[in-house]
Amino acid sequence: MRQINHFLAGGAAPVTGRTHKIWNPSTGEVQAEVALGGADVLQQAVDAAMKIQPEWATTNPQRRARVMFEFKRLVEANKQALAELLSSEHGKVVDDAHGDIQRGLEVIEFACGIPQALKGEYTQGAGPGIDVYSMRQPLGIGAGITPFNFPAMIPMWMFGMAIAAGNAFILKPSERDPSVPVRLAELFLEAGAPEGLLQVVHGDKEMVDAILDHPDIPAISFVGSSDIAHYIYSRGAENSKRVQAFGGAKNHGVVMPDADLDQVVNDLAGAAFGSAGERCMALPVVVPVGEDTAERLKAKLIPAIHALRVGVSTDKDAHYGPVVTPEHKARVEAWIDTAEKEGAEIVIDGRGFSLQGHEQGFFVGPTLIDRVTPEMDSYHNEIFGPVLQIVRARDFEEALSLPSKHQYGNGVAIFTRNGHAAREFASRVNVGMVGINVPIPVPVSYHSFGGWKRSGFGDIDQYGMEGLRFWTKGKKVTQRWPDGGGDGSNAFVIPTMG
Ligand code: NAD
């Protein structure tokens, strides 16, 4: 069986000790196993990173950018193979895997501009003969702990920014689809990065705890579910680390009576069911405003959802593939059971879905649930599957309050032709990322990404200039070069520039 080992400087020994099985979600077969490491493996990675990081930090930013440029070229040259590998472990269709890689590459492109982005500030003559300048310096070793649902994009978001800024990086990817992160690290080495600059350690809680407690890792970026995010944030902060920890989501799409419903249905089909709903920026809740809008929308949604094609991840015509593991399939179906017990109306039922010829695959049929209310557990919690819930709102204010009061605050969208309503919504909604007639408002790489409430713990976003801030610390220098003699000031009084 194919074995996936840690990617450490100096190569890795064969897999020994605990392992985790890697499924092919389309066939239901185990296709590989990944090593699960702990403190000893992490220490090897830290030792190698510490050896190389000081030299990397003093490598001029233009040379660091050249590695990023070459890495981008190599990922592009290997994109098809990476996308196929990704989809074989994750289950998303190959075209969607291309998108996963592309959105990561866009942050690498931003990181290619590191010489410009890292320029500091300078004030000449802040006082008599005094200049002040500020610079951003790397932290040392950064660590990233990533989820299964974007095994290319999220690692690149993290290590692209961290490494360009002068840090070494240790990545702990999801143990469910770890092959692409390892491949990316191999390509990074091929791109000219020194050995040890980007390493990949595999594992579960044991490895994560080792990272959280390691005294030589000053900063951790995490993306995953909210309870774990909160744990990472608290324990990391307790250990005096800088932590950003992004959690789960339940994004709402508000549909105003004047919206173009054909466009909305098209957008919703992709945003709710694409990648089998396993996206933190999916739109699993639609909020039509007014009964008439709800009825018109539902009438258009039903045939559109029936027309969705579920297929294996290599099926070019499939809209979406299987979910990631058998446990996840059971979990999604259990949430549909809960919704039913809570009194919601199961309009289209994806439970018990079986794909002919692939009966062992982890497929869940597209599901539409109406008459969902805010008190229901199935509304309060993240389902993370191909399930769209309709929550009917009486008016704009009620529609605005639903995402605003929800425990998660990652993304939200409003569909309308009314600029005033859209503007009002965007300014008042208590959610971090807003789309106006845009169903999946993931900001471009030169803005930054981050949700609010239980979707994001910590106060600095990912990538863009925020990402750069996260992976660096600011130093402020006040300098004076006297030409001899004193200026007669009292050295015992706090200096002022007046
Ligand atoms: P997860 O929380 O199960 O796993 C994320 C990471 O945490 C993995 O690397 C995993 O090995 C590790 N982990 C798991 N259990 C742990 C434990 N008990 N202690 C320490 N570490 C542990 O998440 P997932 O299922 O891989 O990913 C899906 C979740 O990620 C969803 O909730 C989704 O909304 C969220 N997500 C959020 C964003 C965002 O930007 N907010 C982006 C993508 C995914």
Coordinates of C-alpha atoms and ligand atoms in Angstrom, one line a residue:
M1 CA 0.0 0.0 0.0
R2 CA 1.2 3.6 -0.7
Q3 CA 2.7 5.1 2.3
I4 CA 2.8 8.9 3.0
N5 CA 5.6 9.9 5.3
H6 CA 6.6 13.2 7.0
F7 CA 8.6 15.5 4.7
L8 CA 11.6 16.5 6.7
A9 CA 15.0 17.9 5.8
G10 CA 17.4 15.1 5.0
G11 CA 14.6 12.8 3.9
A12 CA 12.4 10.6 6.0
A13 CA 12.7 7.1 7.3
P14 CA 10.0 4.5 6.3
V15 CA 6.7 4.8 8.1
T16 CA 6.7 3.2 11.5
G17 CA 4.3 3.5 14.5
R18 CA 0.8 4.7 14.3
T19 CA -0.8 5.3 10.9
H20 CA -4.1 6.7 9.5
K21 CA -5.9 5.3 6.5
I22 CA -6.5 7.4 3.4
W23 CA -9.7 6.6 1.6
N24 CA -10.6 7.0 -2.0
P25 CA -14.1 8.5 -1.3
S26 CA -15.3 7.7 -4.8
T27 CA -14.8 4.0 -4.5
G28 CA -14.9 3.5 -0.7
E29 CA -11.5 1.8 -0.8
V30 CA -8.5 2.5 1.4
Q31 CA -5.8 3.7 -1.0
A32 CA -2.9 4.7 1.3
E33 CA -1.8 5.2 4.8
V34 CA -0.2 8.2 6.4
A35 CA 2.3 8.3 9.3
L36 CA 1.0 9.8 12.6
G37 CA 3.9 11.5 14.4
G38 CA 4.5 13.2 17.7
A39 CA 7.0 15.2 19.6
D40 CA 10.1 13.4 18.4
V41 CA 9.2 13.9 14.7
L42 CA 8.4 17.6 15.4
Q43 CA 11.7 18.1 17.1
Q44 CA 13.5 16.8 14.0
A45 CA 11.6 19.4 12.0
V46 CA 12.3 22.2 14.4
D47 CA 16.0 21.4 14.6
A48 CA 16.3 21.5 10.8
A49 CA 14.2 24.7 10.6
M50 CA 16.3 26.5 13.2
K51 CA 19.4 25.6 11.2
I52 CA 18.2 27.3 8.0
Q53 CA 15.9 30.1 9.2
P54 CA 18.5 32.7 10.2
E55 CA 20.1 32.5 6.8
W56 CA 16.8 32.6 5.0
A57 CA 15.7 35.7 7.0
T58 CA 18.8 37.5 5.8
T59 CA 18.5 36.4 2.2
N60 CA 17.3 39.6 0.4
P61 CA 13.6 39.7 -0.3
Q62 CA 14.1 39.7 -4.1
R63 CA 15.9 36.4 -3.9
R64 CA 13.2 35.0 -1.6
A65 CA 10.7 36.2 -4.2
R66 CA 12.5 34.3 -6.9
V67 CA 11.9 31.0 -5.1
M68 CA 8.2 31.9 -5.0
F69 CA 8.1 32.7 -8.7
E70 CA 9.7 29.4 -9.5
F71 CA 7.4 27.5 -7.2
K72 CA 4.4 29.1 -8.9
R73 CA 5.8 28.0 -12.3
L74 CA 6.3 24.4 -11.0
V75 CA 2.9 24.1 -9.5
E76 CA 1.4 25.4 -12.7
A77 CA 3.4 22.8 -14.7
N78 CA 2.2 20.0 -12.4
K79 CA -1.3 21.3 -11.9
Q80 CA -3.2 18.5 -13.6
A81 CA -1.4 15.8 -11.7
L82 CA -1.8 17.7 -8.4
A83 CA -5.6 18.2 -9.1
E84 CA -6.0 14.5 -9.8
L85 CA -4.2 13.5 -6.6
L86 CA -6.1 16.0 -4.6
S87 CA -9.5 14.8 -5.9
S88 CA -8.6 11.1 -5.4
E89 CA -8.2 11.7 -1.6
H90 CA -10.7 14.5 -1.0
G91 CA -13.5 13.5 -3.4
K92 CA -14.0 16.9 -5.0
V93 CA -14.3 16.8 -8.8
V94 CA -11.0 17.4 -10.7
D95 CA -12.1 20.9 -12.0
D96 CA -12.9 22.0 -8.5
A97 CA -9.5 20.7 -7.4
H98 CA -7.9 23.0 -10.0
G99 CA -9.8 25.9 -8.3
D100 CA -8.4 24.7 -4.9
I101 CA -4.8 24.9 -6.3
Q102 CA -5.5 28.2 -8.2
R103 CA -6.8 30.1 -5.1
G104 CA -3.6 29.0 -3.3
L105 CA -1.4 30.1 -6.1
E106 CA -2.9 33.5 -6.1
V107 CA -1.5 34.0 -2.6
I108 CA 1.9 32.7 -3.9
E109 CA 1.6 35.4 -6.6
F110 CA 1.1 38.0 -3.9
A111 CA 4.1 36.6 -2.0
C112 CA 6.2 37.1 -5.1
G113 CA 5.7 40.9 -4.4
I114 CA 7.4 40.6 -1.0
P115 CA 10.1 43.1 -1.7
Q116 CA 7.5 45.8 -2.2
A117 CA 5.2 44.6 0.6
L118 CA 7.9 44.4 3.2
K119 CA 9.2 48.0 2.7
G120 CA 9.1 49.8 6.0
E121 CA 8.4 53.4 7.0
Y122 CA 10.8 56.2 7.5
T123 CA 10.6 59.7 9.0
Q124 CA 13.5 62.0 8.5
G125 CA 13.9 64.7 11.1
A126 CA 11.4 63.5 13.7
G127 CA 13.4 65.6 16.1
P128 CA 16.6 67.6 16.0
G129 CA 19.0 65.3 14.1
I130 CA 16.7 62.4 14.8
D131 CA 15.2 59.9 12.3
V132 CA 12.7 57.2 13.0
Y133 CA 12.2 54.1 10.9
S134 CA 10.2 50.9 11.2
M135 CA 10.7 47.5 9.7
R136 CA 9.0 44.1 9.9
Q137 CA 11.1 41.1 10.9
P138 CA 10.2 37.4 10.7
L139 CA 9.2 35.5 13.8
G140 CA 11.4 32.4 13.3
I141 CA 9.4 29.2 12.8
G142 CA 5.8 29.3 11.9
A143 CA 3.4 26.4 12.0
G144 CA 0.2 25.7 10.1
I145 CA -2.5 23.2 11.0
T146 CA -4.9 22.8 8.1
P147 CA -8.3 21.1 7.4
F148 CA -9.1 18.4 4.9
N149 CA -11.4 20.6 2.6
F150 CA -8.7 22.7 0.9
P151 CA -5.5 20.6 1.0
A152 CA -3.7 22.9 -1.5
M153 CA -5.2 26.3 -1.0
I154 CA -5.0 26.7 2.7
P155 CA -1.4 25.4 3.1
M156 CA -0.3 27.8 0.3
W157 CA -2.1 30.7 2.0
M158 CA -0.1 30.1 5.1
F159 CA 3.4 29.0 4.0
G160 CA 3.4 31.4 1.0
M161 CA 3.2 34.4 3.3
A162 CA 5.2 33.0 6.2
I163 CA 8.2 31.9 4.1
A164 CA 8.2 35.0 1.9
A165 CA 8.4 37.1 5.1
G166 CA 11.6 35.2 6.1
N167 CA 10.3 32.4 8.4
A168 CA 10.8 28.7 8.2
F169 CA 7.5 26.8 8.1
I170 CA 6.2 23.5 9.5
L171 CA 2.9 22.3 8.0
K172 CA 0.6 19.8 9.8
P173 CA -2.0 19.0 7.1
S174 CA -5.2 17.1 7.6
E175 CA -4.5 13.4 8.1
R176 CA -7.4 12.7 5.7
D177 CA -5.8 14.0 2.5
P178 CA -2.1 14.6 3.1
S179 CA -0.5 13.8 -0.3
V180 CA -0.9 17.1 -2.0
P181 CA 0.7 19.1 0.9
V182 CA 3.7 16.8 0.7
R183 CA 3.9 17.2 -3.1
L184 CA 3.8 21.0 -2.7
A185 CA 6.7 20.8 -0.2
E186 CA 8.7 18.7 -2.8
L187 CA 8.0 21.3 -5.5
F188 CA 9.1 24.0 -3.1
L189 CA 12.4 22.3 -2.6
E190 CA 12.7 21.9 -6.4
A191 CA 12.0 25.6 -6.8
G192 CA 15.3 26.4 -5.0
A193 CA 14.2 26.6 -1.4
P194 CA 16.8 25.4 1.1
E195 CA 16.1 22.0 2.8
G196 CA 14.3 22.5 6.0
L197 CA 12.5 25.7 5.0
L198 CA 9.2 24.0 4.4
Q199 CA 8.6 20.7 6.1
V200 CA 5.5 18.6 6.5
V201 CA 4.7 16.6 9.7
H202 CA 1.7 14.4 9.8
G203 CA -0.4 13.5 12.8
D204 CA -3.5 14.0 14.8
K205 CA -4.1 15.6 18.3
E206 CA -0.7 14.2 19.5
M207 CA 1.2 16.1 16.9
V208 CA -1.0 19.2 17.2
D209 CA -0.4 19.3 21.0
A210 CA 3.4 18.9 20.4
I211 CA 3.2 22.0 18.1
L212 CA 1.1 23.9 20.6
D213 CA 3.6 23.3 23.4
H214 CA 6.9 23.7 21.5
P215 CA 8.9 26.6 22.8
D216 CA 10.6 27.3 19.5
I217 CA 7.4 27.8 17.5
P218 CA 6.3 31.3 18.2
A219 CA 3.3 31.5 15.8
I220 CA 0.5 29.1 14.7
S221 CA -2.1 29.5 12.0
F222 CA -5.0 27.1 12.2
V223 CA -8.0 26.4 10.0
G224 CA -10.6 23.8 10.9
S225 CA -13.7 23.3 13.0
S226 CA -14.6 25.8 15.7
D227 CA -14.2 23.7 18.9
I228 CA -10.7 22.7 17.8
A229 CA -10.0 26.3 16.7
H230 CA -10.9 27.6 20.1
Y231 CA -8.7 24.9 21.7
I232 CA -5.8 25.8 19.5
Y233 CA -6.3 29.5 20.2
S234 CA -6.5 29.1 24.0
R235 CA -3.7 26.6 24.5
G236 CA -1.4 28.5 22.0
A237 CA -2.0 31.8 23.7
E238 CA -1.4 30.2 27.1
N239 CA 2.0 29.2 25.8
S240 CA 2.5 32.9 24.7
K241 CA 2.3 32.2 21.0
R242 CA 0.7 34.3 18.4
V243 CA -2.3 32.4 17.1
Q244 CA -4.9 32.9 14.4
A245 CA -7.5 30.1 14.4
F246 CA -10.3 30.0 11.8
G247 CA -13.3 27.9 12.5
G248 CA -16.5 26.5 11.1
A249 CA -19.2 28.4 9.3
K250 CA -22.9 28.6 8.3
N251 CA -23.1 31.1 5.6
H252 CA -26.5 32.7 4.7
G253 CA -27.7 33.9 1.3
V254 CA -30.4 36.5 1.7
V255 CA -32.7 36.8 -1.3
M256 CA -34.6 40.0 -1.6
P257 CA -37.9 40.1 -3.5
D258 CA -36.3 42.0 -6.4
A259 CA -33.5 39.6 -7.0
D260 CA -32.9 37.9 -10.3
L261 CA -34.1 34.4 -9.2
D262 CA -32.6 32.5 -12.2
Q263 CA -29.2 33.9 -11.3
V264 CA -29.7 33.2 -7.6
V265 CA -30.7 29.6 -8.3
N266 CA -27.7 29.1 -10.5
D267 CA -25.4 30.7 -7.8
L268 CA -27.0 28.7 -5.0
A269 CA -26.6 25.4 -6.8
G270 CA -22.9 25.9 -7.1
A271 CA -22.4 27.5 -3.7
A272 CA -24.5 25.0 -1.7
F273 CA -23.6 21.8 -3.5
G274 CA -20.2 22.4 -5.1
S275 CA -17.5 20.3 -3.4
A276 CA -20.4 18.4 -1.7
G277 CA -20.9 21.4 0.5
E278 CA -17.6 20.9 2.2
R279 CA -16.5 24.5 2.0
C280 CA -16.3 27.0 4.8
M281 CA -17.6 29.6 2.3
A282 CA -20.4 27.4 1.0
L283 CA -23.9 28.8 1.2
P284 CA -25.9 26.2 3.1
V285 CA -28.7 28.5 4.2
V286 CA -30.9 30.6 2.0
V287 CA -33.1 33.3 3.4
P288 CA -35.9 34.4 1.0
V289 CA -37.5 37.7 2.2
G290 CA -41.3 37.4 2.1
E291 CA -43.5 34.4 1.4
D292 CA -43.9 35.2 -2.2
T293 CA -40.1 35.2 -2.8
A294 CA -39.9 31.9 -0.8
E295 CA -42.4 30.2 -3.0
R296 CA -41.0 31.5 -6.3
L297 CA -37.5 30.5 -5.2
K298 CA -38.5 27.1 -4.0
A299 CA -40.3 26.4 -7.3
K300 CA -37.1 27.2 -9.2
L301 CA -34.8 25.4 -6.8
I302 CA -36.5 22.0 -6.9
P303 CA -35.9 21.3 -10.6
A304 CA -32.4 22.8 -10.5
I305 CA -31.4 20.5 -7.6
H306 CA -33.0 17.4 -9.2
A307 CA -30.8 18.2 -12.3
L308 CA -27.5 18.1 -10.3
R309 CA -25.3 15.2 -11.3
V310 CA -23.4 13.5 -8.5
G311 CA -20.5 11.4 -9.7
V312 CA -17.0 10.1 -9.0
S313 CA -14.4 12.8 -8.7
T314 CA -13.0 12.0 -12.2
D315 CA -16.4 12.4 -13.8
K316 CA -16.1 15.5 -16.0
D317 CA -19.8 16.0 -16.1
A318 CA -20.4 15.7 -12.3
H319 CA -21.4 18.8 -10.4
Y320 CA -20.0 17.3 -7.2
G321 CA -18.4 14.1 -5.8
P322 CA -18.5 12.1 -2.6
V323 CA -17.9 13.5 0.9
V324 CA -14.5 12.7 2.4
T325 CA -15.1 9.7 4.7
P326 CA -17.8 7.2 5.7
E327 CA -18.0 8.9 9.1
H328 CA -18.6 12.2 7.5
K329 CA -21.4 10.7 5.3
A330 CA -23.0 9.3 8.4
R331 CA -22.7 12.7 10.1
V332 CA -24.3 14.6 7.3
E333 CA -27.2 12.1 7.1
A334 CA -27.7 12.3 10.9
W335 CA -28.1 16.1 10.5
I336 CA -30.9 15.5 7.9
D337 CA -32.5 13.1 10.4
T338 CA -32.3 15.8 13.1
A339 CA -33.9 18.4 10.8
E340 CA -36.7 16.0 10.1
K341 CA -37.3 15.3 13.8
E342 CA -37.2 19.0 14.5
G343 CA -40.2 19.5 12.2
A344 CA -38.5 20.9 9.1
E345 CA -39.8 19.8 5.7
I346 CA -37.4 17.5 3.8
V347 CA -38.2 18.6 0.2
I348 CA -35.5 16.7 -1.5
D349 CA -33.9 13.8 0.5
G350 CA -30.3 12.8 -0.2
R351 CA -30.1 10.2 2.4
G352 CA -29.3 6.6 1.3
F353 CA -28.0 7.9 -2.0
S354 CA -26.1 5.2 -4.0
L355 CA -24.2 5.8 -7.2
Q356 CA -24.6 2.9 -9.6
G357 CA -21.3 1.1 -10.1
H358 CA -19.8 2.9 -7.0
E359 CA -22.1 1.7 -4.3
Q360 CA -19.3 1.7 -1.7
G361 CA -18.5 5.4 -2.4
F362 CA -19.3 8.1 0.2
F363 CA -22.0 9.9 -1.7
V364 CA -24.8 12.0 -0.3
G365 CA -27.6 13.1 -2.6
P366 CA -28.4 16.8 -2.8
T367 CA -30.9 17.7 -0.1
L368 CA -33.3 20.6 0.2
I369 CA -34.9 21.4 3.6
D370 CA -37.6 24.0 4.0
R371 CA -39.3 25.6 7.0
V372 CA -36.1 25.6 9.0
T373 CA -36.3 27.9 12.0
P374 CA -33.5 29.6 14.1
E375 CA -34.3 27.4 17.2
M376 CA -33.4 24.2 15.4
D377 CA -30.1 22.4 16.1
S378 CA -29.8 21.6 12.4
Y379 CA -29.8 25.4 11.7
H380 CA -27.5 26.3 14.6
N381 CA -24.8 23.8 13.6
E382 CA -22.6 23.3 10.6
I383 CA -23.6 20.3 8.5
F384 CA -20.8 20.5 5.9
G385 CA -22.5 18.5 3.3
P386 CA -24.7 18.9 0.2
V387 CA -27.6 20.2 2.1
L388 CA -29.4 23.5 1.5
Q389 CA -31.8 24.8 4.2
I390 CA -34.4 27.5 3.6
V391 CA -35.2 29.8 6.5
R392 CA -38.0 32.2 5.6
A393 CA -37.8 35.8 6.7
R394 CA -40.7 38.2 7.0
D395 CA -38.7 41.3 6.0
F396 CA -35.3 42.8 5.5
E397 CA -34.7 43.4 9.2
E398 CA -35.4 39.7 10.1
A399 CA -33.2 38.5 7.2
L400 CA -30.4 40.8 8.4
S401 CA -30.7 39.5 12.0
L402 CA -30.4 35.8 11.1
P403 CA -26.7 35.7 10.0
S404 CA -25.9 38.5 12.5
K405 CA -27.1 36.5 15.5
H406 CA -25.8 33.1 14.3
Q407 CA -22.8 31.7 16.2
Y408 CA -20.7 31.7 13.1
G409 CA -19.8 34.8 11.1
N410 CA -17.6 33.7 8.2
G411 CA -19.4 34.7 5.0
V412 CA -22.8 36.0 3.9
A413 CA -24.4 37.1 0.7
I414 CA -27.3 39.3 -0.4
F415 CA -29.0 39.0 -3.7
T416 CA -30.8 42.1 -4.8
R417 CA -31.1 44.8 -7.5
N418 CA -31.5 47.5 -4.8
G419 CA -28.2 49.3 -4.1
H420 CA -29.5 50.9 -1.0
A421 CA -30.6 47.5 0.6
A422 CA -27.2 46.0 -0.4
R423 CA -25.3 48.8 1.1
E424 CA -27.3 48.8 4.3
F425 CA -26.9 45.0 4.6
A426 CA -23.1 45.1 4.0
S427 CA -22.6 47.8 6.6
R428 CA -24.8 46.4 9.3
V429 CA -24.4 42.6 9.1
N430 CA -22.4 41.0 11.9
V431 CA -20.3 38.8 9.6
G432 CA -16.7 39.0 8.4
M433 CA -17.0 38.6 4.6
V434 CA -19.9 39.9 2.5
G435 CA -21.0 39.1 -1.0
I436 CA -23.4 41.4 -2.9
N437 CA -24.8 39.2 -5.7
V438 CA -21.6 37.2 -5.2
P439 CA -22.3 33.8 -3.5
I440 CA -18.8 32.9 -2.4
P441 CA -17.1 36.1 -1.4
V442 CA -13.6 34.8 -0.7
P443 CA -11.5 38.0 -1.0
V444 CA -8.8 38.2 -3.6
S445 CA -5.2 37.5 -2.4
Y446 CA -4.3 41.2 -1.9
H447 CA -7.2 41.8 0.4
S448 CA -7.4 39.4 3.4
F449 CA -9.5 36.5 4.5
G450 CA -11.2 36.0 7.9
G451 CA -14.5 35.4 9.6
W452 CA -16.0 36.7 12.8
K453 CA -17.5 35.2 16.0
R454 CA -16.9 31.4 16.2
S455 CA -15.5 31.4 12.6
G456 CA -12.3 33.2 13.7
F457 CA -10.4 33.4 16.9
G458 CA -7.6 36.0 17.1
D459 CA -7.4 39.4 15.5
I460 CA -5.3 39.1 12.4
D461 CA -6.7 37.8 9.1
Q462 CA -5.0 35.4 6.6
Y463 CA -2.9 36.5 3.6
G464 CA -2.6 39.9 2.0
M465 CA -1.1 42.6 4.2
E466 CA -2.8 41.1 7.2
G467 CA -1.0 37.8 6.6
L468 CA 2.2 39.7 6.4
R469 CA 1.5 41.3 9.7
F470 CA 0.7 38.0 11.3
W471 CA 4.0 36.4 10.2
T472 CA 6.2 39.3 11.2
K473 CA 6.9 41.5 14.1
G474 CA 7.4 45.3 13.9
K475 CA 10.6 46.9 15.0
K476 CA 10.8 50.7 15.4
V477 CA 14.2 52.4 15.4
T478 CA 14.9 55.9 16.6
Q479 CA 18.4 57.1 15.6
R480 CA 20.5 60.1 16.2
W481 CA 24.0 60.6 14.9
P482 CA 25.4 63.6 16.8
D483 CA 28.3 65.5 15.4
G484 CA 29.9 65.8 18.9
G485 CA 28.9 67.8 21.9
G486 CA 25.5 67.6 23.6
D487 CA 22.3 69.4 22.8
G488 CA 22.0 70.6 26.4
S489 CA 18.8 68.7 27.1
N490 CA 18.1 67.1 30.5
A491 CA 18.7 63.4 30.1
F492 CA 16.5 62.6 33.1
V493 CA 13.4 63.8 31.5
I494 CA 11.5 61.6 29.0
P495 CA 12.7 62.8 25.6
T496 CA 10.2 64.7 23.4
M497 CA 10.7 65.7 19.9
G498 CA 9.4 69.3 20.4
Ligands
NAD1 P1 -11.0 19.6 11.9 O1 -11.2 20.6 13.0 O2 -11.5 18.2 12.2 O3 -9.4 19.4 11.6 C1 -8.6 20.5 11.3 C2 -7.2 20.2 11.8 O4 -7.2 20.0 13.2 C3 -6.6 18.9 11.2 O5 -5.2 19.1 10.8 C4 -6.7 17.9 12.3 O6 -5.7 16.9 12.3 C5 -6.6 18.7 13.6 N1 -7.4 18.1 14.7 C6 -8.5 17.4 14.6 N2 -8.9 17.0 15.8 C7 -8.0 17.6 16.7 C8 -8.0 17.6 18.1 N3 -8.9 17.0 18.9 N4 -7.0 18.3 18.7 C9 -6.1 18.9 17.9 N5 -6.1 19.0 16.6 C10 -7.1 18.3 16.0 O7 -11.6 20.1 10.6 P2 -11.8 19.4 9.2 O8 -12.9 18.5 9.3 O9 -10.5 18.9 8.7 O10 -12.2 20.6 8.3 C11 -13.5 21.1 8.2 C12 -13.8 22.3 9.1 O11 -12.9 23.3 8.8 C13 -15.2 22.8 8.9 O12 -15.7 23.2 10.2 C14 -14.9 24.1 8.1 O13 -15.9 25.1 8.2 C15 -13.6 24.5 8.6 N6 -13.0 25.4 7.7 C16 -12.9 26.7 8.0 C17 -12.3 27.6 7.2 C18 -12.2 29.1 7.5 O14 -11.4 29.8 6.9 N7 -12.9 29.6 8.5 C19 -11.7 27.2 6.0 C20 -11.8 25.8 5.7 C21 -12.4 24.9 6.6

